[in-house]
Tab-separated table of C-alpha atoms and ligand atoms in Angstrom:
chain	number	residue	atom	x	y	z
A	48	MET	CA	102.740	100.019	79.834
A	49	SER	CA	105.828	98.813	81.715
A	50	GLU	CA	105.420	97.024	84.972
A	51	ILE	CA	105.666	99.459	87.892
A	52	ILE	CA	108.311	98.222	90.307
A	53	GLY	CA	109.403	101.458	91.950
A	54	ALA	CA	107.588	104.027	94.090
A	55	ILE	CA	108.842	107.587	94.552
A	56	PHE	CA	107.274	109.627	97.318
A	57	ASP	CA	107.081	113.329	97.862
A	58	LEU	CA	107.255	114.019	101.609
A	59	ASP	CA	105.362	117.123	102.755
A	60	GLY	CA	101.627	116.546	102.311
A	61	VAL	CA	102.007	112.941	101.101
A	62	LEU	CA	103.723	111.032	103.924
A	63	VAL	CA	103.632	113.650	106.665
A	64	ASP	CA	101.314	116.459	107.599
A	65	THR	CA	103.962	119.181	107.401
A	66	ALA	CA	102.512	121.184	104.485
A	67	LYS	CA	100.419	123.085	107.060
A	68	TYR	CA	103.557	124.115	108.974
A	69	HIS	CA	105.188	125.444	105.807
A	70	TYR	CA	102.008	127.479	105.284
A	71	LEU	CA	101.908	128.810	108.850
A	72	ALA	CA	105.555	129.864	108.710
A	73	TRP	CA	105.129	131.663	105.353
A	74	LYS	CA	101.938	133.283	106.627
A	75	ARG	CA	103.843	134.589	109.639
A	76	LEU	CA	106.528	136.061	107.385
A	77	ALA	CA	103.862	137.658	105.173
A	78	ALA	CA	102.239	139.196	108.270
A	79	GLU	CA	105.603	140.637	109.337
A	80	LEU	CA	105.975	142.107	105.854
A	81	GLY	CA	102.501	143.618	106.102
A	82	PHE	CA	100.223	141.493	103.934
A	83	ASN	CA	97.819	138.585	104.243
A	84	PHE	CA	98.662	135.245	102.653
A	85	THR	CA	95.831	132.803	101.976
A	86	GLU	CA	95.650	129.010	101.873
A	87	LYS	CA	94.662	129.207	98.216
A	88	GLU	CA	97.767	131.258	97.372
A	89	ASN	CA	99.822	128.729	99.331
A	90	GLU	CA	99.038	126.031	96.718
A	91	GLN	CA	101.573	127.755	94.425
A	92	LEU	CA	104.346	127.185	96.969
A	93	LYS	CA	103.795	123.453	97.352
A	94	GLY	CA	106.538	121.316	95.880
A	95	VAL	CA	108.825	124.209	94.997
A	96	SER	CA	112.120	125.072	96.682
A	97	ARG	CA	112.466	127.339	99.710
A	98	MET	CA	113.918	130.263	97.718
A	99	ARG	CA	111.430	129.917	94.879
A	100	SER	CA	108.632	129.799	97.478
A	101	LEU	CA	109.913	133.053	98.980
A	102	GLU	CA	110.026	134.694	95.554
A	103	ILE	CA	106.416	133.669	94.859
A	104	LEU	CA	105.384	134.990	98.293
A	105	LEU	CA	107.096	138.319	97.622
A	106	GLU	CA	105.431	138.575	94.200
A	107	ILE	CA	102.049	138.043	95.907
A	108	GLY	CA	102.852	140.790	98.439
A	109	ASN	CA	104.347	142.999	95.706
A	110	ILE	CA	107.561	143.306	97.688
A	111	HIS	CA	110.984	143.869	96.136
A	112	ALA	CA	114.162	142.820	97.908
A	113	ASN	CA	117.838	142.193	97.245
A	114	GLU	CA	119.496	138.761	97.515
A	115	LYS	CA	120.835	139.376	101.033
A	116	GLN	CA	117.405	140.349	102.333
A	117	LYS	CA	115.848	137.309	100.646
A	118	GLU	CA	118.404	135.004	102.285
A	119	GLU	CA	117.544	136.492	105.677
A	120	TRP	CA	113.795	136.060	105.209
A	121	ALA	CA	114.178	132.486	103.921
A	122	GLN	CA	116.307	131.664	106.948
A	123	LYS	CA	113.795	133.244	109.314
A	124	LYS	CA	110.936	131.265	107.793
A	125	ASN	CA	112.985	128.091	108.074
A	126	GLU	CA	113.738	128.729	111.756
A	127	TRP	CA	110.000	129.015	112.482
A	128	TYR	CA	109.335	125.899	110.396
A	129	VAL	CA	112.026	123.911	112.219
A	130	GLU	CA	110.447	124.937	115.549
A	131	TYR	CA	107.329	123.065	114.403
A	132	LEU	CA	109.435	120.125	113.178
A	133	ASN	CA	111.129	119.778	116.549
A	134	ARG	CA	107.737	119.057	118.072
A	135	LEU	CA	106.771	116.411	115.475
A	136	ASP	CA	105.686	112.982	116.628
A	137	LYS	CA	104.072	109.941	114.999
A	138	ASP	CA	100.721	111.772	114.894
A	139	ALA	CA	102.187	113.819	112.059
A	140	LEU	CA	102.224	110.774	109.764
A	141	LEU	CA	99.358	111.010	107.283
A	142	PRO	CA	96.797	108.158	107.200
A	143	GLY	CA	98.215	104.933	105.775
A	144	THR	CA	101.873	106.037	105.536
A	145	GLU	CA	103.486	103.209	107.503
A	146	LYS	CA	101.017	100.554	106.382
A	147	TYR	CA	101.443	101.400	102.710
A	148	LEU	CA	105.247	101.566	102.885
A	149	GLU	CA	105.256	98.202	104.682
A	150	LYS	CA	103.049	96.693	101.964
A	151	LEU	CA	105.247	97.985	99.148
A	152	GLN	CA	108.343	96.702	100.899
A	153	LYS	CA	106.736	93.278	101.368
A	154	HIS	CA	105.971	93.179	97.638
A	155	CYS	CA	109.607	94.067	96.827
A	156	ILE	CA	108.748	97.463	95.321
A	157	LYS	CA	111.804	99.731	95.493
A	158	ILE	CA	111.064	102.910	97.441
A	159	ALA	CA	112.669	106.346	97.013
A	160	LEU	CA	112.030	109.769	98.459
A	161	GLY	CA	111.848	112.672	95.997
A	162	SER	CA	111.306	115.753	98.147
A	163	ALA	CA	112.320	119.368	97.505
A	164	SER	CA	112.796	119.853	101.242
A	165	LYS	CA	116.237	120.311	102.728
A	166	ASN	CA	114.673	119.297	106.046
A	167	ALA	CA	113.627	115.865	104.704
A	168	PRO	CA	116.305	113.803	106.553
A	169	LEU	CA	115.347	115.445	109.874
A	170	ILE	CA	111.635	114.725	109.350
A	171	LEU	CA	112.185	111.073	108.361
A	172	GLU	CA	114.425	110.520	111.399
A	173	LYS	CA	112.005	112.150	113.811
A	174	LEU	CA	109.193	109.912	112.570
A	175	HIS	CA	111.376	106.775	112.389
A	176	ILE	CA	110.560	105.988	108.762
A	177	THR	CA	114.032	106.423	107.189
A	178	SER	CA	114.598	102.660	106.950
A	179	PHE	CA	111.718	102.170	104.486
A	180	PHE	CA	113.663	103.996	101.778
A	181	ASN	CA	116.147	102.497	99.347
A	182	ALA	CA	117.216	106.009	98.319
A	183	LEU	CA	116.748	109.564	99.529
A	184	ILE	CA	116.796	112.450	97.055
A	185	ASP	CA	115.991	115.771	98.704
A	186	GLY	CA	116.468	119.521	98.298
A	187	ASN	CA	120.156	119.129	99.128
A	188	CYS	CA	120.765	116.919	96.043
A	189	ILE	CA	119.101	118.876	93.249
A	190	GLU	CA	119.618	122.039	91.232
A	191	LYS	CA	116.298	122.457	89.459
A	192	ALA	CA	112.983	122.781	91.287
A	193	LYS	CA	109.816	120.863	90.370
A	194	PRO	CA	108.193	121.002	87.752
A	195	ASP	CA	111.616	120.181	86.323
A	196	PRO	CA	111.837	116.363	86.425
A	197	GLU	CA	115.416	116.334	87.809
A	198	ILE	CA	114.418	115.228	91.301
A	199	PHE	CA	112.379	112.234	90.139
A	200	LEU	CA	114.870	111.202	87.439
A	201	LYS	CA	117.573	111.172	90.121
A	202	SER	CA	115.273	109.190	92.430
A	203	ALA	CA	114.622	106.569	89.734
A	204	GLU	CA	118.332	106.356	88.952
A	205	ALA	CA	119.138	105.933	92.653
A	206	ILE	CA	116.903	102.849	92.822
A	207	HIS	CA	118.317	101.598	89.475
A	208	LEU	CA	115.032	101.819	87.570
A	209	GLN	CA	113.800	103.410	84.350
A	210	PRO	CA	111.338	106.317	84.752
A	211	LYS	CA	108.567	104.255	83.130
A	212	GLU	CA	109.000	101.612	85.832
A	213	CYS	CA	108.230	104.148	88.594
A	214	VAL	CA	105.153	105.780	90.029
A	215	VAL	CA	105.327	109.133	91.809
A	216	PHE	CA	103.043	110.108	94.705
A	217	GLU	CA	102.530	113.874	94.895
A	218	ASP	CA	100.263	116.470	96.504
A	219	SER	CA	101.409	119.471	94.429
A	220	GLU	CA	100.735	120.589	90.891
A	221	ALA	CA	104.445	121.303	90.361
A	222	GLY	CA	105.254	117.758	91.508
A	223	ILE	CA	102.708	116.098	89.246
A	224	CYS	CA	104.080	118.091	86.293
A	225	ALA	CA	107.609	117.025	87.277
A	226	ALA	CA	106.593	113.354	87.295
A	227	LYS	CA	104.859	113.598	83.920
A	228	ASN	CA	107.783	115.631	82.483
A	229	GLY	CA	110.027	112.771	83.590
A	230	GLY	CA	107.891	110.118	81.869
A	231	MET	CA	106.478	108.615	85.058
A	232	MET	CA	103.061	107.646	86.250
A	233	ALA	CA	101.693	110.140	88.788
A	234	VAL	CA	99.298	109.527	91.656
A	235	GLY	CA	97.765	112.722	92.995
A	236	ILE	CA	97.223	112.807	96.730
A	237	GLY	CA	94.293	115.208	96.912
A	238	SER	CA	91.639	116.241	94.437
A	239	GLN	CA	91.791	116.671	90.689
A	240	GLU	CA	90.368	120.221	90.931
A	241	ILE	CA	93.290	121.412	93.059
A	242	ILE	CA	96.072	119.309	91.514
A	243	PRO	CA	95.197	118.473	87.898
A	244	GLY	CA	97.215	116.236	85.595
A	245	ALA	CA	97.725	113.035	87.594
A	246	ASP	CA	96.936	109.563	86.244
A	247	LEU	CA	94.922	108.657	89.306
A	248	TYR	CA	93.884	110.198	92.612
A	249	ALA	CA	93.535	109.167	96.240
A	250	ALA	CA	92.700	111.215	99.331
A	251	ASN	CA	95.614	109.577	101.155
A	252	LEU	CA	97.762	106.434	101.132
A	253	SER	CA	95.324	104.639	103.407
A	254	GLU	CA	92.876	104.626	100.511
A	255	LEU	CA	95.460	102.802	98.397
A	256	CYS	CA	96.270	100.191	101.068
A	257	ASN	CA	93.176	98.191	100.264
A	258	LYS	CA	93.512	98.447	96.491
A	259	LYS	CA	95.454	95.976	94.360
A	260	PHE	CA	97.243	98.892	92.670
A	261	LEU	CA	100.996	98.189	92.619
A	262	LEU	CA	100.689	95.132	94.803
A	263	GLU	CA	100.200	92.265	92.373
A	264	GLY	CA	102.832	89.604	92.241
B	533	BG6	C1	108.505	120.908	99.636
B	533	BG6	C2	107.313	121.730	100.069
B	533	BG6	O1	108.321	119.589	100.024
B	533	BG6	O2	109.695	121.416	100.222
B	533	BG6	C3	107.548	123.199	99.751
B	533	BG6	O3	106.155	121.281	99.390
B	533	BG6	C4	108.841	123.661	100.389
B	533	BG6	O4	106.449	123.946	100.224
B	533	BG6	C5	109.992	122.773	99.905
B	533	BG6	O5	109.097	125.009	100.041
B	533	BG6	C6	111.336	123.148	100.535
B	533	BG6	O6	111.304	122.826	101.903
B	533	BG6	P1	112.428	123.221	102.968
B	533	BG6	O7	112.089	122.325	104.142
B	533	BG6	O8	113.749	122.878	102.361
B	533	BG6	O9	112.261	124.657	103.247
B	534	MG	MG1	104.264	117.922	98.888
């Protein structure tokens, strides 16, 4: 196995506790459209783009709509989501985020963001963690949603590394598939039952802070 010298992070649910706000905003839209949307169903939306998420939601609710209507609903959901984001503070960082990023930086590991979110720059700025990243690849830079590997291949390229030299940290099944499809090692943040397919698992980054993983040298 090649030496791992690059780390690519998903954002929502890995570095920041925003996955719950995505869920609440979609749940609100579902309620307006007249159906209930559960946390279990929400797993299918993690890691995928805003429009694809809406399509999955509408399939669950058995609702048909034209493109214009879909655009309006996606925008509405995003406005509710951004209301939550505007209230974000450092408490939204998940356990170990800053400590782990600091450790990787100290060990000269290149760090990239690989997030499907178009709101990623806003979130990083609000939490003052933008400067940890050598490259930012987000929903504004990609055409194909996870599980397509495009986002992580672009992230690796942006930090001038081969895919096999990078590890991806992900909390979604689509994201883990994307990492493996791109030939990268995948660390699942969460449990194997909910997000199968990763090479190793941790409950959060704090758990990895005290391990030697990635930090030799
Ligand atoms: C991902 C989330 O990080 O970003 C998805 O896991 C979300 O749930 C996607 O749909 C797009 O986010 P945004 O902020 O561009 O609507
Ligand atoms: Mg995520």
